[in-house]
CSV table of C-alpha atoms in Angstrom, one decimal:
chain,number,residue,atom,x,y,z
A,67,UNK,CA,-43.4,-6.8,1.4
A,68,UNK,CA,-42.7,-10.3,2.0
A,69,UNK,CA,-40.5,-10.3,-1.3
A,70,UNK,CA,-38.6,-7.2,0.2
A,71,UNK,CA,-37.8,-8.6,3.4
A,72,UNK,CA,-36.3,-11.9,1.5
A,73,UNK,CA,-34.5,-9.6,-0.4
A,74,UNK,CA,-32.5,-8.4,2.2
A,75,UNK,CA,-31.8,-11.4,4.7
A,76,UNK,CA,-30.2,-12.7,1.1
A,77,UNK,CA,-27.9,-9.6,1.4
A,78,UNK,CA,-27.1,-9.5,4.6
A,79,UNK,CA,-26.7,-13.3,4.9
A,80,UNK,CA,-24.2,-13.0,1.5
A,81,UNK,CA,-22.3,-9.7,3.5
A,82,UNK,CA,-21.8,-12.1,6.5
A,83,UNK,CA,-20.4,-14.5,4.6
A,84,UNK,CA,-18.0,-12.1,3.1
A,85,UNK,CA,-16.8,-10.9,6.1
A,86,UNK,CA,-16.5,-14.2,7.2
A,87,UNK,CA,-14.2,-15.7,4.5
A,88,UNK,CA,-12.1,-12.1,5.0
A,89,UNK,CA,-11.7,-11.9,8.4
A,90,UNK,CA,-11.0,-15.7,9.2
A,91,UNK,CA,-7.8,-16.0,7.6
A,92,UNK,CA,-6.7,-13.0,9.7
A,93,UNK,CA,-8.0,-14.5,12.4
A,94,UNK,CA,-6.1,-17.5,12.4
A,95,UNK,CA,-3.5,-16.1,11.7
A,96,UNK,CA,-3.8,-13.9,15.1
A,97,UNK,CA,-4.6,-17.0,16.6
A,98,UNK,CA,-1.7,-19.4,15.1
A,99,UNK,CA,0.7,-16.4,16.6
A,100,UNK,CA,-0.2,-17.5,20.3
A,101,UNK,CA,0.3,-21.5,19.8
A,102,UNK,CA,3.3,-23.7,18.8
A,103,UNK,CA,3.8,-25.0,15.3
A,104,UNK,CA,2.5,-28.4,16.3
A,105,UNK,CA,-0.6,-27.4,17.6
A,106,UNK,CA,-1.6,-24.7,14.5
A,107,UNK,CA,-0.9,-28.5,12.2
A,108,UNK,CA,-3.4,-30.5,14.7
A,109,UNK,CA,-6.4,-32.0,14.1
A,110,UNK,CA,-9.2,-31.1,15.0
A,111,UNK,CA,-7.7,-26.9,14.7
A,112,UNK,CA,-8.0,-24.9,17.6
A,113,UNK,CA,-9.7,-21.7,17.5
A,114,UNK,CA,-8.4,-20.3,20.9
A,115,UNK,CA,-5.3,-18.4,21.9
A,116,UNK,CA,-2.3,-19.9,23.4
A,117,UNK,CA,0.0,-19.0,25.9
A,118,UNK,CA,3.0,-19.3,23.6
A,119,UNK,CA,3.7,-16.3,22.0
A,120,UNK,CA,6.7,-15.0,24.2
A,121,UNK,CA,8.3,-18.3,22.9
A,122,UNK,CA,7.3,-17.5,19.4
A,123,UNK,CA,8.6,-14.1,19.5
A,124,UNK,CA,12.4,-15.2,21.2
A,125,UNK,CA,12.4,-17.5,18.3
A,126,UNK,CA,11.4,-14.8,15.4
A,127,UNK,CA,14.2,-12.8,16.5
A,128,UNK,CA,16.3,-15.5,17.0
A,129,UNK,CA,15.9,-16.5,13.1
A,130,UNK,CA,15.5,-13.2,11.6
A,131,UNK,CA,16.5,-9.3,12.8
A,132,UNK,CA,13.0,-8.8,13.1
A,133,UNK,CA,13.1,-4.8,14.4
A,134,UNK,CA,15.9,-4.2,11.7
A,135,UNK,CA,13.9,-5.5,8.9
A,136,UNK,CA,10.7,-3.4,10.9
A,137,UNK,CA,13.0,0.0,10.8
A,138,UNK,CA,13.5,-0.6,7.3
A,139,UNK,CA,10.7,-1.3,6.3
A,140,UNK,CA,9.5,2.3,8.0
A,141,UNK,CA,11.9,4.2,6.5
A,142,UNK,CA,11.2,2.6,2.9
A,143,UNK,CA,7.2,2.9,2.9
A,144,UNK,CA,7.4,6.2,4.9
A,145,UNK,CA,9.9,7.6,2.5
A,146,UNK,CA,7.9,6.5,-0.4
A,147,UNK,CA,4.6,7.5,0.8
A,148,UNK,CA,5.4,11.3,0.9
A,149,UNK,CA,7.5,11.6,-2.5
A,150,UNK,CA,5.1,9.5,-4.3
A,151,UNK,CA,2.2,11.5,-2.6
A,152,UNK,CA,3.9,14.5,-3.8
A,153,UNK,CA,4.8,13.4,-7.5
A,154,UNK,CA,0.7,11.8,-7.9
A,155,UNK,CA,-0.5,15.5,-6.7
A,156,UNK,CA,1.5,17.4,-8.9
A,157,UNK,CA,1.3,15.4,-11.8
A,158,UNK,CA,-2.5,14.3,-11.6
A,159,UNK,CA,-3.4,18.3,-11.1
A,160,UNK,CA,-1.3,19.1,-14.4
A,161,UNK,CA,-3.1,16.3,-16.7
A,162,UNK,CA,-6.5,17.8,-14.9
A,163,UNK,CA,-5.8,21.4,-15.3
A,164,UNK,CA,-3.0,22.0,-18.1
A,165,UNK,CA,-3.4,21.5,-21.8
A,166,UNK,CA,-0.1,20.9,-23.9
A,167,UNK,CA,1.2,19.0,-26.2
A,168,UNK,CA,1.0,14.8,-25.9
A,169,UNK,CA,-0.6,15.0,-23.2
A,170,UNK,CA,-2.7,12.2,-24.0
A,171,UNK,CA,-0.1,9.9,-25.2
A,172,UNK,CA,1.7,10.7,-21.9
A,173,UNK,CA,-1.4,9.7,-19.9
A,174,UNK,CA,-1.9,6.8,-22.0
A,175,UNK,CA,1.9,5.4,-21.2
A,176,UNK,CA,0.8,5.6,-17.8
A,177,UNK,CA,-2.3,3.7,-18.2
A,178,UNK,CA,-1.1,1.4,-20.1
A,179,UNK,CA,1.9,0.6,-17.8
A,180,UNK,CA,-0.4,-0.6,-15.3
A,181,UNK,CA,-1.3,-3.4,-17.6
A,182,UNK,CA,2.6,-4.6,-18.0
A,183,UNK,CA,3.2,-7.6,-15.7
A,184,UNK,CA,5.6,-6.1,-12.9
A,185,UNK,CA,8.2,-9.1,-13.2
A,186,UNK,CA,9.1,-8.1,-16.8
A,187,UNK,CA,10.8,-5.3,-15.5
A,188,UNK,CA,12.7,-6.7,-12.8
A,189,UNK,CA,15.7,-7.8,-14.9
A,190,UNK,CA,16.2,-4.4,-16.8
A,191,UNK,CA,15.1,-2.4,-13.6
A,192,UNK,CA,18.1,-4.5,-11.8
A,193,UNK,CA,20.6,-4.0,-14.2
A,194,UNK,CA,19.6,-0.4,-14.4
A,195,UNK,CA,20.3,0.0,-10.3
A,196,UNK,CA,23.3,-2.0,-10.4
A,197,UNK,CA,25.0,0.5,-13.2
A,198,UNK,CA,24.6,3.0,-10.9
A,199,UNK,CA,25.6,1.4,-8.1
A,200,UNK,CA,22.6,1.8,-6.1
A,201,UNK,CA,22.2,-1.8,-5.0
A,202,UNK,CA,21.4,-2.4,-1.9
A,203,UNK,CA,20.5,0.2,-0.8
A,204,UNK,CA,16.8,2.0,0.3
A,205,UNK,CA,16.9,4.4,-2.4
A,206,UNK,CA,16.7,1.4,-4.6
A,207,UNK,CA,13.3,-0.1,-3.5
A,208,UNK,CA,11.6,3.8,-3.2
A,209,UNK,CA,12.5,5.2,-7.0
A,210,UNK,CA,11.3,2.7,-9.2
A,211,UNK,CA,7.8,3.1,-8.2
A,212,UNK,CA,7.5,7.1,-7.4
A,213,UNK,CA,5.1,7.8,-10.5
A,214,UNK,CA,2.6,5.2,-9.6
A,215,UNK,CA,-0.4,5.2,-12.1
A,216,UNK,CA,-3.2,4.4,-10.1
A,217,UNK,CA,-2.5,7.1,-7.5
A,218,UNK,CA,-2.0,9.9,-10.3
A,219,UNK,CA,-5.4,8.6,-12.1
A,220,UNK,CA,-7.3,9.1,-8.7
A,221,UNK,CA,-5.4,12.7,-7.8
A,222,UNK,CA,-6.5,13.3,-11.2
A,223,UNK,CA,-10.1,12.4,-11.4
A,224,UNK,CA,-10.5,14.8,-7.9
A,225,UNK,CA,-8.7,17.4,-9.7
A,226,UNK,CA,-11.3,17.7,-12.0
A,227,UNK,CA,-14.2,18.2,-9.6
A,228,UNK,CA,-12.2,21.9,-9.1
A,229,UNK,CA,-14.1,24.4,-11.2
A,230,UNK,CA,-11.6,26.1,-13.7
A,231,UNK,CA,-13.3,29.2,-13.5
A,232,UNK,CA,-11.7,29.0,-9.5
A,233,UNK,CA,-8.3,29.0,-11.2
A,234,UNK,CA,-8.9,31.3,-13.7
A,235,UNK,CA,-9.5,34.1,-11.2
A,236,UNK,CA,-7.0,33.4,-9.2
A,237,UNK,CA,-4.4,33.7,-12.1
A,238,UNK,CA,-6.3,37.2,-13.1
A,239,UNK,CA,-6.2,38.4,-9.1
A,240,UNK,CA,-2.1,38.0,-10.1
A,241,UNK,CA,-1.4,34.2,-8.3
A,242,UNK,CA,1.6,31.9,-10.0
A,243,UNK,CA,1.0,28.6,-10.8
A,244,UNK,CA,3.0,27.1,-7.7
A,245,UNK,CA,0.6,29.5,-5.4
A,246,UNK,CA,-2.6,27.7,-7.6
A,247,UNK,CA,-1.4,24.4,-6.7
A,248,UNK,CA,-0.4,24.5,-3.1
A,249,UNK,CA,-2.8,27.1,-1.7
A,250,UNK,CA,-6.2,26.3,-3.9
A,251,UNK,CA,-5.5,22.9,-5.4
A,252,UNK,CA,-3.7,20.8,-2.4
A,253,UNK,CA,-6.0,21.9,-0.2
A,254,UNK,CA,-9.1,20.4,-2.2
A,255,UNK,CA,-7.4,17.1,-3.0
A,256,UNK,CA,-6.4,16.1,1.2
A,257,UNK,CA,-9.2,13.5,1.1
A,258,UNK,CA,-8.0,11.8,-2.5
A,259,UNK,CA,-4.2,12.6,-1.0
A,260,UNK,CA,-5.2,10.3,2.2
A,261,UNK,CA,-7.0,7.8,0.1
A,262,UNK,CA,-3.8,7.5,-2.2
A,263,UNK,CA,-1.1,7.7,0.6
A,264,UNK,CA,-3.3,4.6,2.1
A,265,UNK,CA,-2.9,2.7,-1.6
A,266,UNK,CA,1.1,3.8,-1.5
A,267,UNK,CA,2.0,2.9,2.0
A,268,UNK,CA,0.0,-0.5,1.8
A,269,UNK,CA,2.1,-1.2,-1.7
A,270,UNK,CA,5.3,-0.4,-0.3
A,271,UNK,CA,4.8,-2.0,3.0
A,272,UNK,CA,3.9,-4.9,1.2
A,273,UNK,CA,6.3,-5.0,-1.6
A,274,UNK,CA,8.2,-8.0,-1.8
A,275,UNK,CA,9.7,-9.4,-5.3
A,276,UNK,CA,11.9,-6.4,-6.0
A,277,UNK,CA,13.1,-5.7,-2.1
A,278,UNK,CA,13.9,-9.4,-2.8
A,279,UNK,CA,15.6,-8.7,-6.0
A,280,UNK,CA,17.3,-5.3,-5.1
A,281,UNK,CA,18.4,-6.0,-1.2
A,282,UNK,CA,21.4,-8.7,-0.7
A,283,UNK,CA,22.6,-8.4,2.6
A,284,UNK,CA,20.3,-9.4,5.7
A,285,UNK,CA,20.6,-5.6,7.3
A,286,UNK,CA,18.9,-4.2,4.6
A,287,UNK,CA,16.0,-6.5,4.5
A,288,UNK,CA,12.5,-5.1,4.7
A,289,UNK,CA,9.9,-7.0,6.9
A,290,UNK,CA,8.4,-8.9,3.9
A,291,UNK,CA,11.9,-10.4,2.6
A,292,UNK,CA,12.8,-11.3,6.0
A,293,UNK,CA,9.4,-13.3,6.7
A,294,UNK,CA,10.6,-15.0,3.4
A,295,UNK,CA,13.4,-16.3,4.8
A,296,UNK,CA,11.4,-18.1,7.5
A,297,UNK,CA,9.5,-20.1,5.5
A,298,UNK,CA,12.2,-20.9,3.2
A,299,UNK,CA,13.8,-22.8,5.8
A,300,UNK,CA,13.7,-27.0,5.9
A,301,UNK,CA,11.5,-27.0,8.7
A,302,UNK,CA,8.8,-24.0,9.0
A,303,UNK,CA,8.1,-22.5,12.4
A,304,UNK,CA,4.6,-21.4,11.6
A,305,UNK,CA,4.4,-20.1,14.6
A,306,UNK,CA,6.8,-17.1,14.7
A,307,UNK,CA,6.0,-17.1,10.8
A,308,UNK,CA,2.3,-16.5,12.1
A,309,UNK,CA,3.5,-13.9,14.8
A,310,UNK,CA,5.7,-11.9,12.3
A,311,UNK,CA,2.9,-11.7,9.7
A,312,UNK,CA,0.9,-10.6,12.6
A,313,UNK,CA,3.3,-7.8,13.4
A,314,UNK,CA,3.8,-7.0,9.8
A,315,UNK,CA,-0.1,-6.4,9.5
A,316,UNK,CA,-0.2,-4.2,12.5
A,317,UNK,CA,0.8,-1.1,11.1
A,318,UNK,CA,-1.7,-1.2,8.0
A,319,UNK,CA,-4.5,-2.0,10.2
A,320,UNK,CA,-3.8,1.3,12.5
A,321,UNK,CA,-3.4,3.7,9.6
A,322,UNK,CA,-6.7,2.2,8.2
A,323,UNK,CA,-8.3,2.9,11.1
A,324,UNK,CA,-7.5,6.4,11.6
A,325,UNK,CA,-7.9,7.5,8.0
A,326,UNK,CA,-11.0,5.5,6.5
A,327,UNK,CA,-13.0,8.7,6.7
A,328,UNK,CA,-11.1,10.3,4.3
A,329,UNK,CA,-10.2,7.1,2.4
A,330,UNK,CA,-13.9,6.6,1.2
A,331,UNK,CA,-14.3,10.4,1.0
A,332,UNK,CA,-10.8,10.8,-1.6
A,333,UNK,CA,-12.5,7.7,-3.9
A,334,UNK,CA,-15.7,9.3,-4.3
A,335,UNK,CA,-14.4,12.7,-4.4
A,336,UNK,CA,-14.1,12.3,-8.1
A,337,UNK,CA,-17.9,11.5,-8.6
A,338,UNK,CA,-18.9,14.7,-8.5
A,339,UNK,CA,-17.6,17.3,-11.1
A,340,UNK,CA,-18.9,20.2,-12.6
């Protein structure tokens, strides 16, 4: 008994710790966003809020077009988010359902792409986009990464959980392939759909060497590359850099929120098969 209880103040003292060391970065970076640069660099830190974030924020826009680089952003990671939602669910219910030829070596290029180190592909990928003159623009920043791996593996894996005696009858009662998918199949894989639209919009949102690479002039900046810009300067304002990161964090934090039901609920969904 005594053992037991030990057992778990160990666990829940290691857990606090955890979401200590997560959450105090975000913190203080919440924090830093209220208070001038000179005070976030003082000694001892303080932990408070400051009145200075109306200063902080006519200075971010000031240095950077911050609501241009936030509309861009949105239109980028929205954009994405639904074609590459689209593309994972059709392509991980046909390497779940359908049996043809190469289909394994086909998976296992998109397995094995995960494992290639994304910055040996910026140079090709940028010569690629610049034969075809699409530079610069948003389209260049959503293709490259439409068939991303991860999210057809986990469409995939819920896909399988789908008894294929389900499909089987509904081909015999006289239903197409198309009518399979988006009336029996898309249905069944919303919560894995949520969970990967979460992974896709968080990468996009985030995405910042090849926005960097691909986007030249400032009005085409997303949120990320613009930040950058900011703390490449001589002298860093961590204070608006603080209040932009803040902003730029905003919008994860609220789709989180609303959809961690069905986040936890698409990972597992693949646990349980037939």
């Amino acid at each position: 008994m005594r053992s037991s209880i030990m057992n778990k103040l160990i666990i829940y003292v290691l857990l606090l710790l955890g979401v200590l060391f997560t959450v105090a970065p975000f913190y203080w970076m919440v924090i830093g966003s209220t208070n001038p640069t000179d005070e976030i660099l003082s000694y001892p830190p303080k932990f408070l809020p400051g009145d200075f974030i109306a200063e902080n924020l006519k200075r971010l826009m000031g240095s950077v077009d911050i609501w241009k680089a936030l509309l861009n952003s949105s239109i980028i990671t929205i954009t994405f988010t639904i074609l590459a939602g689209i593309v994972s669910a059709a392509a991980g219910f046909t390497f779940a359902k359908y049996h043809f030829r190469g289909k394994k070596i086909i998976f296992a290029m998109f397995i094995l792409s995960m494992m290639i180190p994304y910055q040996a592909l910026v140079i090709p990928q940028f010569n690629l986009f610049a034969n075809f003159g699409l530079l610069n623009t948003h389209i260049a920043v959503i293709l490259p990464q439409l068939t991303y791996p991860f999210a057809i593996f986990l469409i995939m894996q819920n896909m399988k959980s789908i008894p294929d005696s389900l499909l089987e009858s509904a081909r015999i009662d006289g239903a197409g392939e198309i009518f399979i998918f988006v009336r029996i199949a898309l249905p069944t894989m919303i919560p894995a759909l949520a969970a990967v639209s979460i992974f896709l919009f968080t990468f996009q949102w985030n995405n910042f060497l090849w926005p960097l690479v691909s986007l030249i002039t400032k009005d085409m900046y997303t949120l990320p590359v613009a930040l950058a810009t900011i703390a490449n300067q001589d002298t860093i304002d961590y204070g608006q850099l603080m209040l932009g990161a803040t902003i730029s964090v905003i919008p994860i934090f609220i789709i989180f929120l609303f959809m961690q039901r069905y986040f936890v609920a698409g990972i597992l969904g693949g646990a349980i098969k037939e």
